């Protein structure tokens, strides 16, 4: 019998899955990825102005990249004015003393396109929503209440009518920790790790909104809504609450972006 001809992809009808197979394995180089991680940490205030970074060899080992990659990333950070490097005894790389996380976050929001902002929000919703659904099924009541106490303790420490007496950075640290801890109750290491990554990417932008009293209280109320849904074991409710929250966040960030561009 004749050998059947090999099946070839239909001409002019590209397969998205097929195209994805041959897409670049990395849209950005490793140096850009390292630079982004450190930049986000600086913009969030995790790495503070004047703080000395670990030596290049230690950074390379902890990040799983080569020392050359770390050096390239530091060059990018120096070009942004976020890091300064001193030579000789007592030298090293330091977060620029005048580094202003809010200023850099504002530049980032102003430069991001409307499409890219909505894509970031969609990614955040997909990952965080998955974590919260699992948390609603798997979390113990005592675990959820311990997380709720973080927000309660914070609001008790600051008068409820002046929630923003704390700095935007202080509030975002609390907010981010609470959301990550809530997502971690889903007991999925992979999802939680990705949620932490996208949370750190979105957080500096949320910090730009948090300078407003009403906005900070709004963020707190939205997080408490998610805590309530998880506490009830309402997976569908948690997803819908998150959907509404992300939609509102996008609207507020787009308004903030317009105001930045109009300056």
PDB file of C-alpha atoms in Angstrom:
ATOM      1  CA  UNK A   1       0.000   0.000   0.000  1.00  0.00           C
ATOM      2  CA  UNK A   2       1.258   3.513  -0.693  1.00  0.00           C
ATOM      3  CA  UNK A   3       2.547   5.480   2.266  1.00  0.00           C
ATOM      4  CA  UNK A   4       0.008   8.110   3.419  1.00  0.00           C
ATOM      5  CA  UNK A   5       1.241  11.622   2.785  1.00  0.00           C
ATOM      6  CA  UNK A   6       2.381  13.633   5.784  1.00  0.00           C
ATOM      7  CA  UNK A   7      -0.204  16.064   7.060  1.00  0.00           C
ATOM      8  CA  UNK A   8       0.909  19.661   6.718  1.00  0.00           C
ATOM      9  CA  UNK A   9      -0.648  22.710   8.374  1.00  0.00           C
ATOM     10  CA  UNK A  10      -3.262  24.291   6.126  1.00  0.00           C
ATOM     11  CA  UNK A  11      -1.727  27.069   4.094  1.00  0.00           C
ATOM     12  CA  UNK A  12      -2.933  30.490   5.137  1.00  0.00           C
ATOM     13  CA  UNK A  13      -4.632  29.140   8.257  1.00  0.00           C
ATOM     14  CA  UNK A  14      -2.055  29.528  11.047  1.00  0.00           C
ATOM     15  CA  UNK A  15      -2.672  27.672  14.288  1.00  0.00           C
ATOM     16  CA  UNK A  16      -2.372  29.837  17.407  1.00  0.00           C
ATOM     17  CA  UNK A  17      -1.116  26.872  19.384  1.00  0.00           C
ATOM     18  CA  UNK A  18       1.429  26.097  16.676  1.00  0.00           C
ATOM     19  CA  UNK A  19       2.577  29.703  16.589  1.00  0.00           C
ATOM     20  CA  UNK A  20       2.920  29.686  20.374  1.00  0.00           C
ATOM     21  CA  UNK A  21       5.238  26.683  20.183  1.00  0.00           C
ATOM     22  CA  UNK A  22       7.719  28.631  18.070  1.00  0.00           C
ATOM     23  CA  UNK A  23       7.374  31.925  19.893  1.00  0.00           C
ATOM     24  CA  UNK A  24      10.430  33.306  21.636  1.00  0.00           C
ATOM     25  CA  UNK A  25      10.966  31.565  24.964  1.00  0.00           C
ATOM     26  CA  UNK A  26      11.657  34.940  26.551  1.00  0.00           C
ATOM     27  CA  UNK A  27      10.292  38.273  25.422  1.00  0.00           C
ATOM     28  CA  UNK A  28      12.947  39.995  27.508  1.00  0.00           C
ATOM     29  CA  UNK A  29      16.528  39.149  28.311  1.00  0.00           C
ATOM     30  CA  UNK A  30      17.546  37.954  31.738  1.00  0.00           C
ATOM     31  CA  UNK A  31      19.159  41.291  32.548  1.00  0.00           C
ATOM     32  CA  UNK A  32      15.856  43.075  31.871  1.00  0.00           C
ATOM     33  CA  UNK A  33      14.017  40.604  34.098  1.00  0.00           C
ATOM     34  CA  UNK A  34      16.502  41.124  36.946  1.00  0.00           C
ATOM     35  CA  UNK A  35      16.295  44.896  36.452  1.00  0.00           C
ATOM     36  CA  UNK A  36      12.501  44.761  36.629  1.00  0.00           C
ATOM     37  CA  UNK A  37      12.507  42.741  39.842  1.00  0.00           C
ATOM     38  CA  UNK A  38      14.880  45.155  41.569  1.00  0.00           C
ATOM     39  CA  UNK A  39      13.080  48.182  40.119  1.00  0.00           C
ATOM     40  CA  UNK A  40       9.724  46.979  41.432  1.00  0.00           C
ATOM     41  CA  UNK A  41      11.290  46.358  44.851  1.00  0.00           C
ATOM     42  CA  UNK A  42      12.642  49.907  44.903  1.00  0.00           C
ATOM     43  CA  UNK A  43       9.357  51.391  43.704  1.00  0.00           C
ATOM     44  CA  UNK A  44       7.472  49.483  46.409  1.00  0.00           C
ATOM     45  CA  UNK A  45       9.892  50.670  49.079  1.00  0.00           C
ATOM     46  CA  UNK A  46      11.038  47.118  49.816  1.00  0.00           C
ATOM     47  CA  UNK A  47      14.534  48.325  48.959  1.00  0.00           C
ATOM     48  CA  UNK A  48      14.783  51.763  50.518  1.00  0.00           C
ATOM     49  CA  UNK A  49      16.707  54.897  49.582  1.00  0.00           C
ATOM     50  CA  UNK A  50      20.353  54.614  50.619  1.00  0.00           C
ATOM     51  CA  UNK A  51      20.174  50.851  51.151  1.00  0.00           C
ATOM     52  CA  UNK A  52      23.162  48.843  49.998  1.00  0.00           C
ATOM     53  CA  UNK A  53      22.423  45.975  47.632  1.00  0.00           C
ATOM     54  CA  UNK A  54      24.091  42.573  48.132  1.00  0.00           C
ATOM     55  CA  UNK A  55      27.362  42.085  46.239  1.00  0.00           C
ATOM     56  CA  UNK A  56      27.014  41.139  42.577  1.00  0.00           C
ATOM     57  CA  UNK A  57      28.140  37.568  43.240  1.00  0.00           C
ATOM     58  CA  UNK A  58      25.490  37.109  45.941  1.00  0.00           C
ATOM     59  CA  UNK A  59      22.788  38.659  43.757  1.00  0.00           C
ATOM     60  CA  UNK A  60      23.755  36.367  40.897  1.00  0.00           C
ATOM     61  CA  UNK A  61      23.602  33.276  43.106  1.00  0.00           C
ATOM     62  CA  UNK A  62      20.279  34.154  44.745  1.00  0.00           C
ATOM     63  CA  UNK A  63      18.631  35.109  41.441  1.00  0.00           C
ATOM     64  CA  UNK A  64      20.059  32.128  39.562  1.00  0.00           C
ATOM     65  CA  UNK A  65      21.797  34.191  36.885  1.00  0.00           C
ATOM     66  CA  UNK A  66      25.383  34.977  35.937  1.00  0.00           C
ATOM     67  CA  UNK A  67      27.347  37.886  37.448  1.00  0.00           C
ATOM     68  CA  UNK A  68      27.459  39.412  33.954  1.00  0.00           C
ATOM     69  CA  UNK A  69      23.650  39.475  33.879  1.00  0.00           C
ATOM     70  CA  UNK A  70      23.563  41.211  37.268  1.00  0.00           C
ATOM     71  CA  UNK A  71      26.052  43.818  36.071  1.00  0.00           C
ATOM     72  CA  UNK A  72      23.925  44.479  32.988  1.00  0.00           C
ATOM     73  CA  UNK A  73      20.834  44.861  35.181  1.00  0.00           C
ATOM     74  CA  UNK A  74      22.641  47.334  37.446  1.00  0.00           C
ATOM     75  CA  UNK A  75      23.610  49.393  34.393  1.00  0.00           C
ATOM     76  CA  UNK A  76      19.909  49.641  33.489  1.00  0.00           C
ATOM     77  CA  UNK A  77      19.041  50.676  37.060  1.00  0.00           C
ATOM     78  CA  UNK A  78      21.773  53.319  37.041  1.00  0.00           C
ATOM     79  CA  UNK A  79      20.397  54.701  33.778  1.00  0.00           C
ATOM     80  CA  UNK A  80      17.017  55.074  35.495  1.00  0.00           C
ATOM     81  CA  UNK A  81      18.670  56.880  38.389  1.00  0.00           C
ATOM     82  CA  UNK A  82      17.555  54.246  40.870  1.00  0.00           C
ATOM     83  CA  UNK A  83      20.989  52.883  41.783  1.00  0.00           C
ATOM     84  CA  UNK A  84      24.430  54.393  42.236  1.00  0.00           C
ATOM     85  CA  UNK A  85      27.644  52.389  42.338  1.00  0.00           C
ATOM     86  CA  UNK A  86      30.722  53.312  44.350  1.00  0.00           C
ATOM     87  CA  UNK A  87      34.132  51.754  43.886  1.00  0.00           C
ATOM     88  CA  UNK A  88      36.812  50.944  46.429  1.00  0.00           C
ATOM     89  CA  UNK A  89      36.562  50.177  50.139  1.00  0.00           C
ATOM     90  CA  UNK A  90      33.032  50.618  51.409  1.00  0.00           C
ATOM     91  CA  UNK A  91      31.813  50.635  47.850  1.00  0.00           C
ATOM     92  CA  UNK A  92      29.049  48.691  46.174  1.00  0.00           C
ATOM     93  CA  UNK A  93      25.678  49.426  44.638  1.00  0.00           C
ATOM     94  CA  UNK A  94      23.191  51.504  46.616  1.00  0.00           C
ATOM     95  CA  UNK A  95      19.603  52.569  46.098  1.00  0.00           C
ATOM     96  CA  UNK A  96      19.857  56.224  45.140  1.00  0.00           C
ATOM     97  CA  UNK A  97      19.434  58.424  48.216  1.00  0.00           C
ATOM     98  CA  UNK A  98      16.916  60.601  46.438  1.00  0.00           C
ATOM     99  CA  UNK A  99      14.980  57.703  44.935  1.00  0.00           C
ATOM    100  CA  UNK A 100      11.297  58.546  45.004  1.00  0.00           C
ATOM    101  CA  UNK A 101       9.155  55.415  44.525  1.00  0.00           C
ATOM    102  CA  UNK A 102       6.045  57.473  43.831  1.00  0.00           C
ATOM    103  CA  UNK A 103       7.792  59.466  41.122  1.00  0.00           C
ATOM    104  CA  UNK A 104       9.039  56.350  39.343  1.00  0.00           C
ATOM    105  CA  UNK A 105       5.626  54.684  39.678  1.00  0.00           C
ATOM    106  CA  UNK A 106       4.030  57.782  38.151  1.00  0.00           C
ATOM    107  CA  UNK A 107       6.462  57.642  35.237  1.00  0.00           C
ATOM    108  CA  UNK A 108       5.634  53.976  34.761  1.00  0.00           C
ATOM    109  CA  UNK A 109       1.878  54.594  34.768  1.00  0.00           C
ATOM    110  CA  UNK A 110       2.218  57.517  32.355  1.00  0.00           C
ATOM    111  CA  UNK A 111       4.270  55.411  29.939  1.00  0.00           C
ATOM    112  CA  UNK A 112       2.112  52.277  30.001  1.00  0.00           C
ATOM    113  CA  UNK A 113      -0.491  51.988  27.252  1.00  0.00           C
ATOM    114  CA  UNK A 114      -4.181  51.561  27.975  1.00  0.00           C
ATOM    115  CA  UNK A 115      -4.014  48.097  26.403  1.00  0.00           C
ATOM    116  CA  UNK A 116      -1.010  47.075  28.503  1.00  0.00           C
ATOM    117  CA  UNK A 117      -2.695  48.324  31.683  1.00  0.00           C
ATOM    118  CA  UNK A 118      -5.817  46.302  30.958  1.00  0.00           C
ATOM    119  CA  UNK A 119      -3.684  43.269  30.124  1.00  0.00           C
ATOM    120  CA  UNK A 120      -1.912  43.569  33.475  1.00  0.00           C
ATOM    121  CA  UNK A 121      -5.297  43.777  35.205  1.00  0.00           C
ATOM    122  CA  UNK A 122      -6.553  40.712  33.313  1.00  0.00           C
ATOM    123  CA  UNK A 123      -3.466  38.758  34.347  1.00  0.00           C
ATOM    124  CA  UNK A 124      -3.907  39.857  37.950  1.00  0.00           C
ATOM    125  CA  UNK A 125      -7.572  38.803  37.913  1.00  0.00           C
ATOM    126  CA  UNK A 126      -6.858  35.395  36.386  1.00  0.00           C
ATOM    127  CA  UNK A 127      -4.104  34.475  38.841  1.00  0.00           C
ATOM    128  CA  UNK A 128      -5.561  36.034  41.984  1.00  0.00           C
ATOM    129  CA  UNK A 129      -9.030  34.724  41.193  1.00  0.00           C
ATOM    130  CA  UNK A 130      -7.676  31.195  40.922  1.00  0.00           C
ATOM    131  CA  UNK A 131      -5.915  31.516  44.262  1.00  0.00           C
ATOM    132  CA  UNK A 132      -9.023  32.876  46.002  1.00  0.00           C
ATOM    133  CA  UNK A 133     -11.253  30.112  44.645  1.00  0.00           C
ATOM    134  CA  UNK A 134      -8.899  27.512  46.077  1.00  0.00           C
ATOM    135  CA  UNK A 135      -8.639  29.442  49.347  1.00  0.00           C
ATOM    136  CA  UNK A 136     -12.442  29.484  49.678  1.00  0.00           C
ATOM    137  CA  UNK A 137     -12.415  25.676  49.495  1.00  0.00           C
ATOM    138  CA  UNK A 138      -9.287  24.946  51.522  1.00  0.00           C
ATOM    139  CA  UNK A 139      -8.774  27.657  54.139  1.00  0.00           C
ATOM    140  CA  UNK A 140      -9.489  27.008  57.798  1.00  0.00           C
ATOM    141  CA  UNK A 141     -11.676  29.652  59.505  1.00  0.00           C
ATOM    142  CA  UNK A 142      -8.934  30.452  62.018  1.00  0.00           C
ATOM    143  CA  UNK A 143      -6.492  31.162  59.180  1.00  0.00           C
ATOM    144  CA  UNK A 144      -8.871  33.598  57.505  1.00  0.00           C
ATOM    145  CA  UNK A 145      -9.598  35.396  60.777  1.00  0.00           C
ATOM    146  CA  UNK A 146      -5.873  35.787  61.442  1.00  0.00           C
ATOM    147  CA  UNK A 147      -5.575  37.568  58.104  1.00  0.00           C
ATOM    148  CA  UNK A 148      -8.628  39.728  58.819  1.00  0.00           C
ATOM    149  CA  UNK A 149      -6.932  40.757  62.062  1.00  0.00           C
ATOM    150  CA  UNK A 150      -4.079  42.274  60.053  1.00  0.00           C
ATOM    151  CA  UNK A 151      -6.437  44.818  58.530  1.00  0.00           C
ATOM    152  CA  UNK A 152      -8.324  45.321  61.789  1.00  0.00           C
ATOM    153  CA  UNK A 153      -5.123  45.922  63.728  1.00  0.00           C
ATOM    154  CA  UNK A 154      -3.954  48.374  61.108  1.00  0.00           C
ATOM    155  CA  UNK A 155      -7.214  50.351  61.194  1.00  0.00           C
ATOM    156  CA  UNK A 156      -7.234  50.326  65.005  1.00  0.00           C
ATOM    157  CA  UNK A 157      -3.758  51.825  64.996  1.00  0.00           C
ATOM    158  CA  UNK A 158      -4.953  54.584  62.681  1.00  0.00           C
ATOM    159  CA  UNK A 159      -8.250  56.433  63.330  1.00  0.00           C
ATOM    160  CA  UNK A 160     -10.886  55.109  60.921  1.00  0.00           C
ATOM    161  CA  UNK A 161     -11.649  58.587  59.634  1.00  0.00           C
ATOM    162  CA  UNK A 162      -7.970  59.203  58.885  1.00  0.00           C
ATOM    163  CA  UNK A 163      -6.782  55.882  57.516  1.00  0.00           C
ATOM    164  CA  UNK A 164      -4.113  57.600  55.470  1.00  0.00           C
ATOM    165  CA  UNK A 165      -2.243  58.992  58.439  1.00  0.00           C
ATOM    166  CA  UNK A 166       0.138  56.201  57.552  1.00  0.00           C
ATOM    167  CA  UNK A 167       2.244  56.660  54.421  1.00  0.00           C
ATOM    168  CA  UNK A 168       1.179  55.171  51.077  1.00  0.00           C
ATOM    169  CA  UNK A 169       4.127  52.763  51.314  1.00  0.00           C
ATOM    170  CA  UNK A 170       3.082  51.570  54.773  1.00  0.00           C
ATOM    171  CA  UNK A 171      -0.481  50.973  53.622  1.00  0.00           C
ATOM    172  CA  UNK A 172       0.573  49.126  50.459  1.00  0.00           C
ATOM    173  CA  UNK A 173       2.878  46.857  52.491  1.00  0.00           C
ATOM    174  CA  UNK A 174      -0.058  45.868  54.677  1.00  0.00           C
ATOM    175  CA  UNK A 175      -2.456  45.526  51.743  1.00  0.00           C
ATOM    176  CA  UNK A 176      -0.054  43.442  49.673  1.00  0.00           C
ATOM    177  CA  UNK A 177       0.800  41.149  52.572  1.00  0.00           C
ATOM    178  CA  UNK A 178      -2.881  40.550  53.349  1.00  0.00           C
ATOM    179  CA  UNK A 179      -3.753  39.716  49.733  1.00  0.00           C
ATOM    180  CA  UNK A 180      -0.744  37.416  49.321  1.00  0.00           C
ATOM    181  CA  UNK A 181      -1.470  35.645  52.619  1.00  0.00           C
ATOM    182  CA  UNK A 182      -5.126  35.210  51.612  1.00  0.00           C
ATOM    183  CA  UNK A 183      -4.076  33.759  48.258  1.00  0.00           C
ATOM    184  CA  UNK A 184      -1.560  31.458  49.954  1.00  0.00           C
ATOM    185  CA  UNK A 185      -4.457  29.790  51.788  1.00  0.00           C
ATOM    186  CA  UNK A 186      -5.282  28.194  48.438  1.00  0.00           C
ATOM    187  CA  UNK A 187      -2.264  25.955  49.077  1.00  0.00           C
ATOM    188  CA  UNK A 188      -0.988  26.143  45.493  1.00  0.00           C
ATOM    189  CA  UNK A 189       2.713  26.954  45.437  1.00  0.00           C
ATOM    190  CA  UNK A 190       2.736  27.689  41.714  1.00  0.00           C
ATOM    191  CA  UNK A 191      -0.261  30.010  41.771  1.00  0.00           C
ATOM    192  CA  UNK A 192       0.883  31.793  44.929  1.00  0.00           C
ATOM    193  CA  UNK A 193       4.346  32.397  43.495  1.00  0.00           C
ATOM    194  CA  UNK A 194       2.861  33.901  40.330  1.00  0.00           C
ATOM    195  CA  UNK A 195       0.369  35.925  42.361  1.00  0.00           C
ATOM    196  CA  UNK A 196       3.204  37.431  44.382  1.00  0.00           C
ATOM    197  CA  UNK A 197       4.963  38.406  41.163  1.00  0.00           C
ATOM    198  CA  UNK A 198       1.970  40.120  39.581  1.00  0.00           C
ATOM    199  CA  UNK A 199       0.998  41.701  42.925  1.00  0.00           C
ATOM    200  CA  UNK A 200       4.425  43.318  43.119  1.00  0.00           C
ATOM    201  CA  UNK A 201       3.992  44.612  39.563  1.00  0.00           C
ATOM    202  CA  UNK A 202       0.601  46.186  40.217  1.00  0.00           C
ATOM    203  CA  UNK A 203       1.261  47.468  43.738  1.00  0.00           C
ATOM    204  CA  UNK A 204       3.344  50.565  42.852  1.00  0.00           C
ATOM    205  CA  UNK A 205       0.496  51.757  40.628  1.00  0.00           C
ATOM    206  CA  UNK A 206      -2.036  51.194  43.404  1.00  0.00           C
ATOM    207  CA  UNK A 207       0.261  53.169  45.681  1.00  0.00           C
ATOM    208  CA  UNK A 208      -0.248  56.206  43.438  1.00  0.00           C
ATOM    209  CA  UNK A 209      -3.942  56.075  44.252  1.00  0.00           C
ATOM    210  CA  UNK A 210      -3.399  55.402  47.953  1.00  0.00           C
ATOM    211  CA  UNK A 211      -2.348  58.984  48.702  1.00  0.00           C
ATOM    212  CA  UNK A 212      -6.047  59.810  48.782  1.00  0.00           C
ATOM    213  CA  UNK A 213      -7.982  59.118  52.015  1.00  0.00           C
ATOM    214  CA  UNK A 214     -11.109  57.841  50.283  1.00  0.00           C
ATOM    215  CA  UNK A 215      -9.115  55.654  47.908  1.00  0.00           C
ATOM    216  CA  UNK A 216      -7.192  54.010  50.713  1.00  0.00           C
ATOM    217  CA  UNK A 217     -10.390  53.248  52.592  1.00  0.00           C
ATOM    218  CA  UNK A 218     -11.840  51.925  49.321  1.00  0.00           C
ATOM    219  CA  UNK A 219      -8.869  49.583  48.876  1.00  0.00           C
ATOM    220  CA  UNK A 220      -9.249  48.365  52.430  1.00  0.00           C
ATOM    221  CA  UNK A 221     -12.974  47.722  51.996  1.00  0.00           C
ATOM    222  CA  UNK A 222     -12.368  45.808  48.775  1.00  0.00           C
ATOM    223  CA  UNK A 223      -9.830  43.537  50.458  1.00  0.00           C
ATOM    224  CA  UNK A 224     -12.181  42.951  53.389  1.00  0.00           C
ATOM    225  CA  UNK A 225     -14.843  41.912  50.882  1.00  0.00           C
ATOM    226  CA  UNK A 226     -12.508  39.224  49.549  1.00  0.00           C
ATOM    227  CA  UNK A 227     -11.714  38.091  53.089  1.00  0.00           C
ATOM    228  CA  UNK A 228     -15.448  37.778  53.813  1.00  0.00           C
ATOM    229  CA  UNK A 229     -16.051  35.668  50.691  1.00  0.00           C
ATOM    230  CA  UNK A 230     -13.189  33.307  51.508  1.00  0.00           C
ATOM    231  CA  UNK A 231     -14.356  33.050  55.126  1.00  0.00           C
ATOM    232  CA  UNK A 232     -17.804  31.946  53.897  1.00  0.00           C
ATOM    233  CA  UNK A 233     -16.260  29.438  51.524  1.00  0.00           C
ATOM    234  CA  UNK A 234     -17.915  31.303  48.647  1.00  0.00           C
ATOM    235  CA  UNK A 235     -15.552  30.679  45.717  1.00  0.00           C
ATOM    236  CA  UNK A 236     -17.912  32.159  43.120  1.00  0.00           C
ATOM    237  CA  UNK A 237     -18.525  35.189  45.318  1.00  0.00           C
ATOM    238  CA  UNK A 238     -14.783  35.756  45.754  1.00  0.00           C
ATOM    239  CA  UNK A 239     -14.280  35.716  41.986  1.00  0.00           C
ATOM    240  CA  UNK A 240     -17.130  38.168  41.402  1.00  0.00           C
ATOM    241  CA  UNK A 241     -15.930  40.478  44.185  1.00  0.00           C
ATOM    242  CA  UNK A 242     -12.457  40.419  42.645  1.00  0.00           C
ATOM    243  CA  UNK A 243     -13.885  41.063  39.169  1.00  0.00           C
ATOM    244  CA  UNK A 244     -15.665  44.192  40.403  1.00  0.00           C
ATOM    245  CA  UNK A 245     -12.585  45.294  42.336  1.00  0.00           C
ATOM    246  CA  UNK A 246     -10.239  44.914  39.356  1.00  0.00           C
ATOM    247  CA  UNK A 247     -12.699  46.736  37.097  1.00  0.00           C
ATOM    248  CA  UNK A 248     -12.833  49.669  39.526  1.00  0.00           C
ATOM    249  CA  UNK A 249      -9.040  49.670  39.872  1.00  0.00           C
ATOM    250  CA  UNK A 250      -8.586  49.892  36.105  1.00  0.00           C
ATOM    251  CA  UNK A 251     -10.985  52.845  35.894  1.00  0.00           C
ATOM    252  CA  UNK A 252      -9.211  54.692  38.694  1.00  0.00           C
ATOM    253  CA  UNK A 253      -5.762  53.996  37.242  1.00  0.00           C
ATOM    254  CA  UNK A 254      -6.857  55.132  33.799  1.00  0.00           C
ATOM    255  CA  UNK A 255      -8.168  58.365  35.322  1.00  0.00           C
ATOM    256  CA  UNK A 256      -4.869  58.825  37.162  1.00  0.00           C
ATOM    257  CA  UNK A 257      -2.948  58.128  33.964  1.00  0.00           C
ATOM    258  CA  UNK A 258      -4.929  60.781  32.088  1.00  0.00           C
ATOM    259  CA  UNK A 259      -4.245  63.324  34.804  1.00  0.00           C
ATOM    260  CA  UNK A 260      -0.507  62.566  34.616  1.00  0.00           C
ATOM    261  CA  UNK A 261      -0.459  62.981  30.846  1.00  0.00           C
ATOM    262  CA  UNK A 262      -2.318  66.303  31.072  1.00  0.00           C
ATOM    263  CA  UNK A 263       0.319  67.874  33.282  1.00  0.00           C
TER     264      UNK A 263
END
